[in-house]
Amino acid sequence: MAITHNLGFPRIGARRELKFALEEHWRGELPAPALLELAAGLRQDHWQLQGELDWQPVGDFSLYDQVLDMSVTLGNLPARVRDLGGDELTAYFRTARGRAPGDAGDSVVAAGELTKWFDTNYHYIVPEFSTDTRFSLDPSRLLAQIDEARGQNVAVKPVILGPLSYLWLGKAKDGSDPLALLDGLLPVYAELFETLGRTGVEWVQVDEPVLVTELSETWQQAYLRAYRFLAGRGPKKLLTTYFGRLANNLELALSLPVDGLHLDAQANQDKLESLAAGLPDDRILSLGVINGRNIWKSDLNALLDRLEPLHRQLADRLWLAPSCSLLHVPVDLTSEQQLDAEVRNWLAFARQKLDELTTLATALNQGRAAVAEALQANAEALRSRRESQRVNRVDVKARLQALDASWGQRQSPFAERIRQQQDRLRLPAYPTTTIGSFPQTSEIRQLRRRYRQDELDERRYRACIQHEIARCIREQEALGLDVLVHGEAERNDMVEYFGEQLDGYAFSQFGWVQSYGSRCVKPPILYGDIQRPKAMTVDWIRYAQSLTDKPVKGMLTGPVTLLNWSFVRDDQPRSVTCFQLALAIRDEVLDLEQAGVEIIQIDEAALREGLPLKRSQWPDYLDWAVDAFRLAANGVADTTQIHTHMCYSEFNDIIDAISRMDADVITIETSRSDMELLAAFDRFRYPNDIGPGVYDIHSPNIPSHDQIVELMAKAGRRIPAERLWINPDCGLKTRGWPEVLPALENMVAAARTLREAVA
Ligand SMILES: CN1c2c(nc(N)[nH]c2=O)NC[C@@H]1CNc1ccc(C(=O)N[C@@H](CCC(=O)N[C@@H](CCC(=O)N[C@@H](CCC(=O)O)C(=O)O)C(=O)O)C(=O)O)cc1
Ligand SMILES: N[C@@H](CCS)C(=O)O
Ligand SMILES: [Zn+2]
């Protein structure tokens, strides 16, 4: 009997029920018991949807983030939150967001840092450590959910984050080494396992995704030490790895004293037979056979060809699962009634992926004939996708073939370009600008919803958006900003907006995926060769420019970010898809230039986050990613100024690549690090213009004039004043106008002060 299980289910809800309830609760409109009741209802629904599986995950549900949940279980909330007291839920939300419902004044604290979860678009709350950190067990959340699940006849398999991954994902604010905390942490994990054992849990899933990164000898030794210490305590342990190949850590993983190993079957595919052959009799092997991060149907027949011999060898020691938690895919394809039927037939969301798993297990346990119809339909769907004219377009492929290196080359080097641009733009010293988006108010979202639901015709919708753009231009002129933006009011999201307009993309209605906390994104589905049927942004920018004499930036999302934040095709290398996107964006850049736009910003917010988890693979990725950016950007004349924006700040290790992008101006996040992160640009003698962010847009706090002047003075010690711009860290879409206006007022005033100093 092959056994089926799941690593984790999306918790936001098929209709984003959790998002809306959380936001209502934070506004003080939904009491905590009602929020908790809704969460319990979602868990119940999700266990029911997973009812066919042999084991179901428990503890994967989270009100905000699973890493923060683990911090609670290990008694490791930040001292600034613990000191404020209050109940458990209050402390939880204060750590996540800096405030709980009703908090003001002294009860507002700095929120925990959010950072991306491996190479996904999910963001977790970073555990905070110092040399003084002491852990203590609080298993109450996990035990309560185990009880709840047992009450619903769930075959309970608790899920926890393992000790090494927990330490690796955290940060010591005092610069100490998190690994030094391992000895203090292990007894708490031991107590947790023993507690779970006493409640009769048979298997516990211990997530150690860090095993797919390239670990130093010290970390490898730490793994051995930790799992030897924990051996034999509590339930059987399924050591769970995901997001890639175990590579050098495979032997290490196999040598750990655990009862089973889960790995991504596709990433480790050349190892499966030898693994099965050498597996000790008392171990199980769990294969992540269904891709948990994309939305394509699996090739079930090909998988069975591979799995049948393994199953004959391992019998019930073969477990089948998705490759990782299904957190990263939408819940249910059956909701998508407006999606093109042909494309829909190629897709599988979370529910459909679990169906695939059940089909595979039935075929293995009872023979393929038992699921002949499902296998036939699957083969048909795959054939239809492979042969579809919409997937493979001769014209797009031919254009890519015809590319030569000159397409990625600006006409002149930066020093010459910037002289021509300055002659044309006549900007003051320390030019001020913003990153693109202005507040996405509920009125703007309502507009879009009414347009989508045909309550507003196109003419009226466009007039309303123009009205928003006009307001945005008016406000920026009144503030005295130097380079304006149109505000992005017409965009639901910086990626989805472009996906909706490019051939080769489909988009869903309900395909929401959690990005952080209650915030979701709806990644568009890139299924075929990419072609831009018509200009996507030119009318809006032209309209904005018609309202002002100041330059308005054309605003685009770059090819690498479109790639990394979409569900992309798996039938060709990512680099090829990225170059197709680059050509489409290049066409838009040239149309903007043709329309007289003097400055064009191409956001590459996801370029760094797409770095492979293994450093040895970085050079290859950076080569083609930077080439794709250059292909998109570099068709313009010297007089056209290209900006790029990246809303993160760790550039030390990729500064060569950033430099090779050769954007005339790069705007980056630096305010929270006190400009320290400019050190990389300084050390490398980065030659082009830089706009180091002077205020943190994630916080409602208003930066003062003096703070901004001080930050820019620090920047000036690293970068010559004539190459500095002044701007916020990132776009302002999540903020409200009452916060944005005074912040930008101070920013412009600070620029004036700085200009006086250089006059
Ligand atoms: C910069 N970030 C982004 C990432 N990935 C992207 N694809 N895009 C990004 O901008 N990754 C890293 C970060 C993550 N940061 C964020 C920040 C904010 C959000 C966010 O606010 N998401 C919204 C959904 C945005 C959206 O697409 N909205 C649509 C539909 C809105 C909607 O649900 N409308 C309701 C009606 C609402 C109303 O007020 O009446 C409806 O239709 O029923 C739109 O604006 O049209 C969120 O709500 O979570 C995400 C990631
Ligand atoms: N232009 C986008 C970039 C976000 S990373 C914005 O301003 O929202
Ligand atoms: Zn940004």
PDB file of N, CA, C and O in Angstrom, residues 264-311:
ATOM      1  N   ASP A 264      11.775  16.312  -2.580  1.00  0.00           N
ATOM      2  CA  ASP A 264      11.164  16.735  -3.834  1.00  0.00           C
ATOM      3  C   ASP A 264      11.595  15.739  -4.919  1.00  0.00           C
ATOM      4  O   ASP A 264      12.777  15.667  -5.264  1.00  0.00           O
ATOM      5  N   ALA A 265      10.640  14.946  -5.434  1.00  0.00           N
ATOM      6  CA  ALA A 265      11.004  13.840  -6.329  1.00  0.00           C
ATOM      7  C   ALA A 265      11.567  14.347  -7.647  1.00  0.00           C
ATOM      8  O   ALA A 265      12.473  13.740  -8.218  1.00  0.00           O
ATOM      9  N   GLN A 266      11.037  15.462  -8.121  1.00  0.00           N
ATOM     10  CA  GLN A 266      11.520  15.959  -9.418  1.00  0.00           C
ATOM     11  C   GLN A 266      12.948  16.495  -9.293  1.00  0.00           C
ATOM     12  O   GLN A 266      13.815  16.175 -10.110  1.00  0.00           O
ATOM     13  N   ALA A 267      13.203  17.260  -8.241  1.00  0.00           N
ATOM     14  CA  ALA A 267      14.539  17.838  -8.075  1.00  0.00           C
ATOM     15  C   ALA A 267      15.592  16.762  -7.807  1.00  0.00           C
ATOM     16  O   ALA A 267      16.755  16.920  -8.135  1.00  0.00           O
ATOM     17  N   ASN A 268      15.161  15.664  -7.184  1.00  0.00           N
ATOM     18  CA  ASN A 268      16.115  14.599  -6.837  1.00  0.00           C
ATOM     19  C   ASN A 268      15.922  13.369  -7.709  1.00  0.00           C
ATOM     20  O   ASN A 268      16.231  12.245  -7.300  1.00  0.00           O
ATOM     21  N   GLN A 269      15.413  13.561  -8.922  1.00  0.00           N
ATOM     22  CA  GLN A 269      14.923  12.406  -9.675  1.00  0.00           C
ATOM     23  C   GLN A 269      15.990  11.369 -10.019  1.00  0.00           C
ATOM     24  O   GLN A 269      15.697  10.183 -10.093  1.00  0.00           O
ATOM     25  N   ASP A 270      17.229  11.793 -10.172  1.00  0.00           N
ATOM     26  CA  ASP A 270      18.256  10.811 -10.536  1.00  0.00           C
ATOM     27  C   ASP A 270      18.650   9.933  -9.346  1.00  0.00           C
ATOM     28  O   ASP A 270      19.412   8.980  -9.505  1.00  0.00           O
ATOM     29  N   LYS A 271      18.152  10.238  -8.168  1.00  0.00           N
ATOM     30  CA  LYS A 271      18.563   9.508  -6.967  1.00  0.00           C
ATOM     31  C   LYS A 271      17.511   8.503  -6.488  1.00  0.00           C
ATOM     32  O   LYS A 271      17.758   7.750  -5.549  1.00  0.00           O
ATOM     33  N   LEU A 272      16.326   8.543  -7.074  1.00  0.00           N
ATOM     34  CA  LEU A 272      15.207   7.821  -6.458  1.00  0.00           C
ATOM     35  C   LEU A 272      15.446   6.315  -6.375  1.00  0.00           C
ATOM     36  O   LEU A 272      15.226   5.697  -5.325  1.00  0.00           O
ATOM     37  N   GLU A 273      15.911   5.724  -7.488  1.00  0.00           N
ATOM     38  CA  GLU A 273      16.078   4.267  -7.495  1.00  0.00           C
ATOM     39  C   GLU A 273      17.136   3.835  -6.483  1.00  0.00           C
ATOM     40  O   GLU A 273      16.940   2.890  -5.712  1.00  0.00           O
ATOM     41  N   SER A 274      18.268   4.571  -6.461  1.00  0.00           N
ATOM     42  CA  SER A 274      19.324   4.155  -5.529  1.00  0.00           C
ATOM     43  C   SER A 274      18.890   4.384  -4.087  1.00  0.00           C
ATOM     44  O   SER A 274      19.220   3.601  -3.190  1.00  0.00           O
ATOM     45  N   LEU A 275      18.117   5.433  -3.893  1.00  0.00           N
ATOM     46  CA  LEU A 275      17.615   5.686  -2.532  1.00  0.00           C
ATOM     47  C   LEU A 275      16.737   4.536  -2.059  1.00  0.00           C
ATOM     48  O   LEU A 275      16.879   4.030  -0.942  1.00  0.00           O
ATOM     49  N   ALA A 276      15.822   4.125  -2.951  1.00  0.00           N
ATOM     50  CA  ALA A 276      14.885   3.046  -2.589  1.00  0.00           C
ATOM     51  C   ALA A 276      15.666   1.755  -2.321  1.00  0.00           C
ATOM     52  O   ALA A 276      15.387   1.038  -1.354  1.00  0.00           O
ATOM     53  N   ALA A 277      16.678   1.513  -3.178  1.00  0.00           N
ATOM     54  CA  ALA A 277      17.437   0.263  -3.032  1.00  0.00           C
ATOM     55  C   ALA A 277      18.195   0.234  -1.709  1.00  0.00           C
ATOM     56  O   ALA A 277      18.292  -0.810  -1.057  1.00  0.00           O
ATOM     57  N   GLY A 278      18.715   1.390  -1.296  1.00  0.00           N
ATOM     58  CA  GLY A 278      19.566   1.397  -0.092  1.00  0.00           C
ATOM     59  C   GLY A 278      18.827   1.749   1.183  1.00  0.00           C
ATOM     60  O   GLY A 278      19.459   1.886   2.239  1.00  0.00           O
ATOM     61  N   LEU A 279      17.521   1.933   1.102  1.00  0.00           N
ATOM     62  CA  LEU A 279      16.789   2.419   2.281  1.00  0.00           C
ATOM     63  C   LEU A 279      16.720   1.352   3.373  1.00  0.00           C
ATOM     64  O   LEU A 279      16.253   0.238   3.128  1.00  0.00           O
ATOM     65  N   PRO A 280      17.181   1.682   4.597  1.00  0.00           N
ATOM     66  CA  PRO A 280      17.072   0.695   5.687  1.00  0.00           C
ATOM     67  C   PRO A 280      15.608   0.279   5.897  1.00  0.00           C
ATOM     68  O   PRO A 280      14.694   1.066   5.676  1.00  0.00           O
ATOM     69  N   ASP A 281      15.402  -0.988   6.336  1.00  0.00           N
ATOM     70  CA  ASP A 281      14.045  -1.560   6.441  1.00  0.00           C
ATOM     71  C   ASP A 281      13.106  -0.760   7.340  1.00  0.00           C
ATOM     72  O   ASP A 281      11.890  -0.825   7.200  1.00  0.00           O
ATOM     73  N   ASP A 282      13.712  -0.053   8.308  1.00  0.00           N
ATOM     74  CA  ASP A 282      12.835   0.645   9.268  1.00  0.00           C
ATOM     75  C   ASP A 282      12.555   2.091   8.864  1.00  0.00           C
ATOM     76  O   ASP A 282      12.051   2.877   9.650  1.00  0.00           O
ATOM     77  N   ARG A 283      12.874   2.469   7.623  1.00  0.00           N
ATOM     78  CA  ARG A 283      12.650   3.855   7.180  1.00  0.00           C
ATOM     79  C   ARG A 283      11.574   3.923   6.106  1.00  0.00           C
ATOM     80  O   ARG A 283      11.463   3.010   5.299  1.00  0.00           O
ATOM     81  N   ILE A 284      10.878   5.039   6.062  1.00  0.00           N
ATOM     82  CA  ILE A 284       9.988   5.264   4.923  1.00  0.00           C
ATOM     83  C   ILE A 284      10.595   6.356   4.027  1.00  0.00           C
ATOM     84  O   ILE A 284      11.399   7.175   4.472  1.00  0.00           O
ATOM     85  N   LEU A 285      10.185   6.301   2.750  1.00  0.00           N
ATOM     86  CA  LEU A 285      10.634   7.320   1.799  1.00  0.00           C
ATOM     87  C   LEU A 285       9.392   8.038   1.282  1.00  0.00           C
ATOM     88  O   LEU A 285       8.492   7.405   0.708  1.00  0.00           O
ATOM     89  N   SER A 286       9.332   9.329   1.540  1.00  0.00           N
ATOM     90  CA  SER A 286       8.187  10.104   1.061  1.00  0.00           C
ATOM     91  C   SER A 286       8.631  10.911  -0.155  1.00  0.00           C
ATOM     92  O   SER A 286       9.570  11.705  -0.058  1.00  0.00           O
ATOM     93  N   LEU A 287       7.955  10.677  -1.255  1.00  0.00           N
ATOM     94  CA  LEU A 287       8.337  11.375  -2.485  1.00  0.00           C
ATOM     95  C   LEU A 287       7.349  12.501  -2.790  1.00  0.00           C
ATOM     96  O   LEU A 287       6.136  12.265  -2.893  1.00  0.00           O
ATOM     97  N   GLY A 288       7.889  13.689  -2.932  1.00  0.00           N
ATOM     98  CA  GLY A 288       7.068  14.828  -3.345  1.00  0.00           C
ATOM     99  C   GLY A 288       6.893  14.773  -4.848  1.00  0.00           C
ATOM    100  O   GLY A 288       7.682  15.347  -5.590  1.00  0.00           O
ATOM    101  N   VAL A 289       5.865  14.031  -5.283  1.00  0.00           N
ATOM    102  CA  VAL A 289       5.736  13.754  -6.723  1.00  0.00           C
ATOM    103  C   VAL A 289       4.895  14.798  -7.459  1.00  0.00           C
ATOM    104  O   VAL A 289       4.968  14.910  -8.678  1.00  0.00           O
ATOM    105  N   ILE A 290       4.079  15.538  -6.700  1.00  0.00           N
ATOM    106  CA  ILE A 290       3.223  16.549  -7.333  1.00  0.00           C
ATOM    107  C   ILE A 290       3.835  17.902  -7.019  1.00  0.00           C
ATOM    108  O   ILE A 290       4.046  18.229  -5.848  1.00  0.00           O
ATOM    109  N   ASN A 291       4.089  18.688  -8.049  1.00  0.00           N
ATOM    110  CA  ASN A 291       4.736  19.978  -7.814  1.00  0.00           C
ATOM    111  C   ASN A 291       3.825  20.892  -6.982  1.00  0.00           C
ATOM    112  O   ASN A 291       2.722  21.230  -7.407  1.00  0.00           O
ATOM    113  N   GLY A 292       4.295  21.273  -5.809  1.00  0.00           N
ATOM    114  CA  GLY A 292       3.485  22.090  -4.901  1.00  0.00           C
ATOM    115  C   GLY A 292       3.606  23.580  -5.167  1.00  0.00           C
ATOM    116  O   GLY A 292       3.022  24.383  -4.450  1.00  0.00           O
ATOM    117  N   ARG A 293       4.369  23.962  -6.171  1.00  0.00           N
ATOM    118  CA  ARG A 293       4.579  25.391  -6.394  1.00  0.00           C
ATOM    119  C   ARG A 293       4.075  25.881  -7.733  1.00  0.00           C
ATOM    120  O   ARG A 293       4.096  27.071  -7.984  1.00  0.00           O
ATOM    121  N   ASN A 294       3.694  24.963  -8.616  1.00  0.00           N
ATOM    122  CA  ASN A 294       3.131  25.471  -9.859  1.00  0.00           C
ATOM    123  C   ASN A 294       1.685  25.003  -9.986  1.00  0.00           C
ATOM    124  O   ASN A 294       1.145  24.355  -9.083  1.00  0.00           O
ATOM    125  N   ILE A 295       1.058  25.312 -11.090  1.00  0.00           N
ATOM    126  CA  ILE A 295      -0.382  25.047 -11.190  1.00  0.00           C
ATOM    127  C   ILE A 295      -0.684  24.148 -12.395  1.00  0.00           C
ATOM    128  O   ILE A 295      -1.807  24.123 -12.870  1.00  0.00           O
ATOM    129  N   TRP A 296       0.343  23.416 -12.859  1.00  0.00           N
ATOM    130  CA  TRP A 296       0.128  22.543 -14.017  1.00  0.00           C
ATOM    131  C   TRP A 296      -0.306  21.154 -13.569  1.00  0.00           C
ATOM    132  O   TRP A 296       0.121  20.671 -12.519  1.00  0.00           O
ATOM    133  N   LYS A 297      -1.136  20.521 -14.389  1.00  0.00           N
ATOM    134  CA  LYS A 297      -1.427  19.101 -14.142  1.00  0.00           C
ATOM    135  C   LYS A 297      -0.128  18.308 -14.218  1.00  0.00           C
ATOM    136  O   LYS A 297       0.725  18.605 -15.057  1.00  0.00           O
ATOM    137  N   SER A 298      -0.012  17.284 -13.395  1.00  0.00           N
ATOM    138  CA  SER A 298       1.159  16.408 -13.455  1.00  0.00           C
ATOM    139  C   SER A 298       0.968  15.381 -14.568  1.00  0.00           C
ATOM    140  O   SER A 298      -0.171  15.061 -14.925  1.00  0.00           O
ATOM    141  N   ASP A 299       2.064  14.827 -15.040  1.00  0.00           N
ATOM    142  CA  ASP A 299       1.979  13.737 -16.008  1.00  0.00           C
ATOM    143  C   ASP A 299       1.863  12.428 -15.213  1.00  0.00           C
ATOM    144  O   ASP A 299       2.867  11.803 -14.838  1.00  0.00           O
ATOM    145  N   LEU A 300       0.617  12.028 -14.957  1.00  0.00           N
ATOM    146  CA  LEU A 300       0.391  10.900 -14.043  1.00  0.00           C
ATOM    147  C   LEU A 300       0.916   9.585 -14.619  1.00  0.00           C
ATOM    148  O   LEU A 300       1.459   8.745 -13.888  1.00  0.00           O
ATOM    149  N   ASN A 301       0.769   9.407 -15.929  1.00  0.00           N
ATOM    150  CA  ASN A 301       1.234   8.143 -16.522  1.00  0.00           C
ATOM    151  C   ASN A 301       2.746   8.015 -16.429  1.00  0.00           C
ATOM    152  O   ASN A 301       3.268   6.953 -16.076  1.00  0.00           O
ATOM    153  N   ALA A 302       3.443   9.124 -16.709  1.00  0.00           N
ATOM    154  CA  ALA A 302       4.912   9.087 -16.604  1.00  0.00           C
ATOM    155  C   ALA A 302       5.327   8.848 -15.155  1.00  0.00           C
ATOM    156  O   ALA A 302       6.280   8.106 -14.881  1.00  0.00           O
ATOM    157  N   LEU A 303       4.609   9.469 -14.239  1.00  0.00           N
ATOM    158  CA  LEU A 303       4.946   9.265 -12.824  1.00  0.00           C
ATOM    159  C   LEU A 303       4.764   7.805 -12.425  1.00  0.00           C
ATOM    160  O   LEU A 303       5.591   7.228 -11.714  1.00  0.00           O
ATOM    161  N   LEU A 304       3.685   7.200 -12.931  1.00  0.00           N
ATOM    162  CA  LEU A 304       3.443   5.793 -12.566  1.00  0.00           C
ATOM    163  C   LEU A 304       4.528   4.876 -13.129  1.00  0.00           C
ATOM    164  O   LEU A 304       4.949   3.921 -12.465  1.00  0.00           O
ATOM    165  N   ASP A 305       4.971   5.202 -14.354  1.00  0.00           N
ATOM    166  CA  ASP A 305       6.062   4.388 -14.927  1.00  0.00           C
ATOM    167  C   ASP A 305       7.246   4.354 -13.963  1.00  0.00           C
ATOM    168  O   ASP A 305       7.911   3.344 -13.790  1.00  0.00           O
ATOM    169  N   ARG A 306       7.484   5.464 -13.356  1.00  0.00           N
ATOM    170  CA  ARG A 306       8.631   5.613 -12.452  1.00  0.00           C
ATOM    171  C   ARG A 306       8.336   5.014 -11.071  1.00  0.00           C
ATOM    172  O   ARG A 306       9.209   4.413 -10.433  1.00  0.00           O
ATOM    173  N   LEU A 307       7.078   5.190 -10.639  1.00  0.00           N
ATOM    174  CA  LEU A 307       6.758   4.818  -9.245  1.00  0.00           C
ATOM    175  C   LEU A 307       6.495   3.320  -9.074  1.00  0.00           C
ATOM    176  O   LEU A 307       6.743   2.763  -7.990  1.00  0.00           O
ATOM    177  N   GLU A 308       5.974   2.673 -10.118  1.00  0.00           N
ATOM    178  CA  GLU A 308       5.584   1.252  -9.944  1.00  0.00           C
ATOM    179  C   GLU A 308       6.743   0.377  -9.460  1.00  0.00           C
ATOM    180  O   GLU A 308       6.585  -0.357  -8.469  1.00  0.00           O
ATOM    181  N   PRO A 309       7.931   0.474 -10.097  1.00  0.00           N
ATOM    182  CA  PRO A 309       9.032  -0.364  -9.569  1.00  0.00           C
ATOM    183  C   PRO A 309       9.420   0.026  -8.133  1.00  0.00           C
ATOM    184  O   PRO A 309       9.729  -0.855  -7.314  1.00  0.00           O
ATOM    185  N   LEU A 310       9.367   1.320  -7.833  1.00  0.00           N
ATOM    186  CA  LEU A 310       9.719   1.753  -6.471  1.00  0.00           C
ATOM    187  C   LEU A 310       8.722   1.189  -5.463  1.00  0.00           C
ATOM    188  O   LEU A 310       9.067   0.760  -4.364  1.00  0.00           O
ATOM    189  N   HIS A 311       7.462   1.173  -5.892  1.00  0.00           N
ATOM    190  CA  HIS A 311       6.411   0.669  -5.008  1.00  0.00           C
ATOM    191  C   HIS A 311       6.569  -0.835  -4.768  1.00  0.00           C
ATOM    192  O   HIS A 311       6.387  -1.334  -3.652  1.00  0.00           O
TER     193      HIS A 311
END
